[in-house]
Short mmCIF file of C-alpha atoms in Angstrom, two decimals:
data_model
loop_
_atom_site.label_atom_id
_atom_site.label_comp_id
_atom_site.label_asym_id
_atom_site.label_seq_id
_atom_site.Cartn_x
_atom_site.Cartn_y
_atom_site.Cartn_z
CA MET A 1 0.14 0.05 -0.27
CA LYS A 2 1.03 3.53 -1.22
CA LYS A 3 1.77 5.88 1.80
CA SER A 4 1.03 9.97 1.07
CA LEU A 5 4.16 12.33 0.22
CA ASP A 6 3.06 14.18 3.63
CA GLU A 7 3.58 10.02 5.53
CA ILE A 8 6.35 9.62 4.32
CA LEU A 9 7.88 13.51 5.41
CA GLU A 10 7.17 12.17 8.69
CA LEU A 11 8.04 9.36 9.19
CA THR A 12 11.34 10.63 7.84
CA LYS A 13 12.15 13.78 9.11
CA GLY A 14 15.78 13.98 10.75
CA SER A 15 16.87 10.17 10.64
CA ILE A 16 18.57 8.39 7.72
CA ILE A 17 16.75 6.44 4.56
CA VAL A 18 18.75 3.76 3.64
CA SER A 19 19.63 2.59 0.01
CA CYS A 20 19.52 -0.98 -0.86
CA GLN A 21 20.88 -1.25 -4.74
CA ALA A 22 22.64 -4.36 -6.46
CA LEU A 23 23.41 -3.55 -10.19
CA PRO A 24 24.56 -6.56 -12.48
CA ALA A 25 28.35 -6.44 -11.90
CA GLU A 26 28.42 -6.27 -8.26
CA PRO A 27 28.63 -9.29 -5.98
CA LEU A 28 25.02 -9.42 -4.13
CA TYR A 29 23.44 -8.99 -6.99
CA CYS A 30 21.86 -12.40 -7.65
CA GLU A 31 19.43 -12.74 -10.94
CA GLU A 32 17.56 -15.69 -8.90
CA MET A 33 16.44 -13.87 -6.33
CA SER A 34 17.28 -10.26 -5.08
CA LEU A 35 18.98 -9.93 -1.37
CA MET A 36 17.89 -6.68 -1.07
CA PRO A 37 14.64 -7.16 0.88
CA PHE A 38 16.51 -8.99 3.24
CA MET A 39 19.04 -5.59 3.45
CA ALA A 40 15.96 -3.70 3.25
CA LYS A 41 14.76 -5.35 6.27
CA ALA A 42 18.08 -5.06 8.40
CA ALA A 43 17.52 -1.42 7.70
CA GLN A 44 14.33 -1.57 9.22
CA MET A 45 15.13 -2.96 12.01
CA ALA A 46 18.32 -0.92 12.91
CA GLY A 47 15.27 2.46 12.68
CA SER A 48 15.19 3.15 8.76
CA LYS A 49 11.53 4.24 7.85
CA CYS A 50 12.05 4.51 4.30
CA ILE A 51 14.60 2.54 1.83
CA ARG A 52 15.45 4.25 -1.39
CA THR A 53 16.27 1.08 -4.36
CA SER A 54 16.37 0.68 -7.93
CA SER A 55 14.80 -1.61 -10.36
CA LEU A 56 10.84 -2.44 -10.06
CA ARG A 57 11.51 -6.52 -9.08
CA ASP A 58 13.32 -4.73 -5.30
CA VAL A 59 10.59 -1.58 -5.32
CA VAL A 60 8.07 -4.67 -5.01
CA ALA A 61 9.65 -7.10 -3.27
CA ILE A 62 11.04 -4.61 -0.47
CA LYS A 63 7.50 -3.19 0.36
CA GLU A 64 6.54 -6.74 0.45
CA LYS A 65 8.76 -7.37 2.66
CA THR A 66 9.46 -4.11 5.06
CA GLY A 67 5.91 -2.59 4.63
CA LEU A 68 8.14 0.39 4.20
CA PRO A 69 7.37 3.54 1.89
CA VAL A 70 9.70 3.38 -1.56
CA ILE A 71 12.01 5.99 -2.88
CA GLY A 72 12.06 3.75 -6.29
CA LEU A 73 14.35 4.22 -9.29
CA ILE A 74 14.75 2.59 -12.14
CA LYS A 75 19.03 2.69 -13.92
CA ARG A 76 18.78 2.58 -17.44
CA GLN A 77 21.40 3.41 -20.01
CA TYR A 78 20.21 4.46 -23.28
CA GLU A 79 22.00 5.44 -26.35
CA GLY A 80 22.93 9.24 -27.15
CA TYR A 81 21.69 9.27 -22.85
CA ASP A 82 24.39 10.95 -20.50
CA THR A 83 21.66 10.61 -17.86
CA TYR A 84 20.43 6.85 -16.08
CA ILE A 85 18.53 7.50 -13.11
CA THR A 86 14.78 6.51 -14.59
CA PRO A 87 15.74 8.70 -18.12
CA THR A 88 12.92 8.25 -19.79
CA MET A 89 8.87 7.67 -19.23
CA ARG A 90 9.27 4.39 -20.10
CA GLU A 91 10.71 4.06 -16.34
CA ILE A 92 8.49 6.72 -15.10
CA ASP A 93 5.12 3.94 -16.11
CA GLU A 94 6.76 0.96 -14.75
CA LEU A 95 7.84 2.75 -10.90
CA VAL A 96 3.95 4.19 -11.25
CA ALA A 97 2.55 0.66 -11.92
CA ALA A 98 4.87 -0.73 -8.95
CA GLU A 99 3.05 1.55 -6.85
CA SER A 100 6.34 3.95 -6.06
CA ASP A 101 5.46 5.62 -2.97
CA ILE A 102 8.37 8.53 -4.67
CA ILE A 103 10.14 8.16 -7.55
CA ALA A 104 13.77 9.76 -8.30
CA LEU A 105 14.83 10.20 -11.43
CA ASP A 106 18.18 12.66 -12.99
CA CYS A 107 17.08 15.77 -12.90
CA THR A 108 20.82 17.48 -14.47
CA TYR A 109 22.04 19.18 -17.21
CA MET A 110 23.35 16.34 -18.71
CA LYS A 111 22.35 15.19 -22.14
CA ARG A 112 19.15 13.11 -22.85
CA GLY A 113 19.34 11.29 -25.89
CA ASN A 114 15.83 12.65 -27.22
CA GLY A 115 16.66 15.88 -27.57
CA LYS A 116 14.42 17.36 -24.39
CA THR A 117 16.04 19.95 -21.37
CA VAL A 118 15.47 18.15 -18.75
CA ASN A 119 12.12 20.60 -17.85
CA LYS A 120 10.34 19.46 -21.03
CA PHE A 121 10.38 15.86 -19.55
CA LEU A 122 9.47 17.15 -15.86
CA GLU A 123 6.11 18.87 -17.49
CA GLU A 124 5.72 15.71 -19.57
CA ILE A 125 5.79 13.96 -16.16
CA ARG A 126 3.57 16.09 -14.54
CA SER A 127 0.45 16.50 -17.54
CA LYS A 128 0.62 12.60 -17.27
CA TYR A 129 0.83 12.08 -13.29
CA PRO A 130 -0.18 15.26 -11.75
CA ASP A 131 -0.32 13.61 -8.24
CA ILE A 132 2.92 11.28 -8.10
CA ALA A 133 5.86 12.57 -5.37
CA LEU A 134 8.98 13.06 -6.99
CA MET A 135 12.44 13.59 -5.73
CA ALA A 136 15.10 15.14 -8.36
CA ASP A 137 18.33 13.48 -8.15
CA ILE A 138 20.73 16.99 -9.03
CA SER A 139 24.20 17.90 -9.13
CA THR A 140 24.20 21.77 -8.58
CA ALA A 141 22.70 24.43 -6.67
CA GLU A 142 21.36 25.51 -9.99
CA GLU A 143 19.54 22.91 -11.32
CA GLY A 144 18.56 21.65 -7.89
CA ILE A 145 16.49 25.18 -7.53
CA ASN A 146 15.02 24.60 -11.36
CA ALA A 147 13.60 21.24 -10.17
CA TRP A 148 11.93 23.29 -7.83
CA LYS A 149 10.64 25.64 -9.87
CA CYS A 150 9.12 22.73 -12.36
CA GLY A 151 7.61 21.47 -9.26
CA VAL A 152 9.37 18.41 -7.82
CA ASN A 153 8.74 17.73 -4.13
CA LEU A 154 12.02 16.91 -3.08
CA ILE A 155 15.11 17.59 -3.72
CA GLY A 156 18.22 15.19 -3.76
CA THR A 157 22.39 15.92 -3.94
CA THR A 158 22.82 12.03 -5.84
CA MET A 159 24.35 13.50 -8.82
CA SER A 160 27.12 15.70 -6.56
CA GLY A 161 30.15 14.71 -7.60
CA TYR A 162 29.30 12.70 -10.92
CA THR A 163 28.86 15.26 -13.39
CA PRO A 164 31.59 17.36 -15.31
CA HIS A 165 30.45 20.61 -13.77
CA SER A 166 29.81 19.22 -10.19
CA ALA A 167 31.80 19.87 -7.13
CA LYS A 168 34.45 16.61 -6.53
CA THR A 169 34.82 15.87 -2.99
CA ASP A 170 35.80 12.95 -1.00
CA GLY A 171 33.36 13.84 1.38
CA PRO A 172 29.75 14.53 1.39
CA ASP A 173 29.14 18.10 -0.36
CA TYR A 174 27.96 20.01 2.30
CA GLU A 175 28.08 23.55 0.33
CA LEU A 176 25.57 22.47 -2.04
CA VAL A 177 23.17 20.97 1.08
CA SER A 178 23.84 24.38 2.54
CA SER A 179 23.24 25.90 -0.54
CA LEU A 180 19.51 24.34 -0.96
CA VAL A 181 18.62 24.40 2.49
CA ASN A 182 18.58 28.43 1.97
CA ALA A 183 17.12 28.71 -1.55
CA VAL A 184 14.33 26.14 -1.88
CA SER A 185 10.84 25.43 -0.14
CA ILE A 186 10.51 21.89 -0.50
CA PRO A 187 12.70 18.88 1.92
CA VAL A 188 16.49 18.74 0.70
CA ILE A 189 17.74 15.37 1.27
CA ALA A 190 21.46 15.15 1.60
CA GLU A 191 23.02 12.10 -0.70
CA GLY A 192 26.43 10.78 -1.43
CA ARG A 193 29.64 9.88 0.01
CA VAL A 194 28.12 9.94 3.32
CA HIS A 195 30.32 7.18 5.41
CA GLN A 196 30.42 7.94 8.79
CA PRO A 197 27.57 9.06 11.14
CA GLU A 198 28.91 12.27 12.06
CA GLN A 199 28.64 12.78 8.35
CA ALA A 200 25.20 12.32 8.56
CA LYS A 201 24.18 14.08 11.96
CA LYS A 202 26.87 17.07 10.17
CA MET A 203 23.91 17.03 7.16
CA LEU A 204 21.24 17.21 9.55
CA GLU A 205 22.81 20.10 11.80
CA LEU A 206 22.82 21.79 8.30
CA GLY A 207 18.77 22.03 7.47
CA ALA A 208 18.75 18.51 5.19
CA HIS A 209 15.48 16.62 5.91
CA ALA A 210 16.45 13.38 5.36
CA VAL A 211 20.31 11.59 4.72
CA VAL A 212 20.95 9.00 2.18
CA VAL A 213 23.25 6.16 3.21
CA GLY A 214 23.79 3.33 1.33
CA GLY A 215 27.32 1.95 0.46
CA ALA A 216 28.21 2.68 4.08
CA ILE A 217 25.40 0.39 4.79
CA THR A 218 24.47 -2.18 2.66
CA ARG A 219 27.48 -2.32 -0.18
CA PRO A 220 30.30 -4.61 1.83
CA LEU A 221 32.86 -4.55 -1.31
CA GLU A 222 32.56 -0.57 -1.05
CA ILE A 223 32.68 -1.25 2.46
CA ALA A 224 35.44 -2.99 2.26
CA GLN A 225 37.99 -1.59 -0.44
CA ARG A 226 37.51 1.85 2.21
CA PHE A 227 38.84 -0.51 4.81
CA TYR A 228 41.96 -1.56 2.24
CA LYS A 229 42.09 1.59 1.38
CA ALA A 230 42.98 3.64 4.48
CA ILE A 231 45.54 0.38 5.50
CA GLU A 232 47.74 0.44 2.61
CA SER A 233 47.50 4.47 3.22
CA GLU A 234 48.98 4.06 6.43
CA ASN A 235 51.16 1.21 5.49
CA GLY A 236 52.91 3.53 2.71
CA LYS A 237 53.04 6.39 5.32
CA SER A 238 55.13 4.04 7.51
CA VAL A 239 57.33 2.74 5.06
CA CYS A 240 58.05 6.56 3.74
CA ARG A 241 58.60 7.30 7.35
CA SER A 242 61.25 3.84 8.03
#
């Protein structure tokens, strides 16, 4: 059963939204059976009140397993498109049919193979589905403000550092979150390279409505790589000191 946007915002205010995703090239991706509902259940037991996930099967399976509202998206690459998060109306239609509570889509200024601007795409979505909740994944304050003016319901900083025109940082983009909080009147969801609880707390202190955490919780390959990278770096320093 879908929850209203107001219900979801009340549940998630000042909290963590856990991202449970596994793509075909990743170790936790299983063709026969998705493992993400189990990740989502663990997140629910820890206190999460909302899950972000990709693919239709995971949207449906996580809602069935947990009963939690889901921010759904579909990652699909088309020739001529630099955007890949819910890039066309096909993905919007599929997520609506799957009863995704919120639909996340790329609202950056990156190239779209059909030649449409993000503004035109959002206009078409609103014309077809005036009542669905949309989360704009953006990479800059300008993109976020533009999406807000186009009528999205939430803004996520998901794409910061992943577009050629956005800031590249090792950690969270605090500046982007702060700028958006002060510029728009809709909830800002902080997302991107949040690896430590202290970083999530800082995002909330800056005014983010909630924080999406994915790789630090649900992607063991990334977690292990961070440990090994830190150890190797320290070992290198020890060699230099000797």
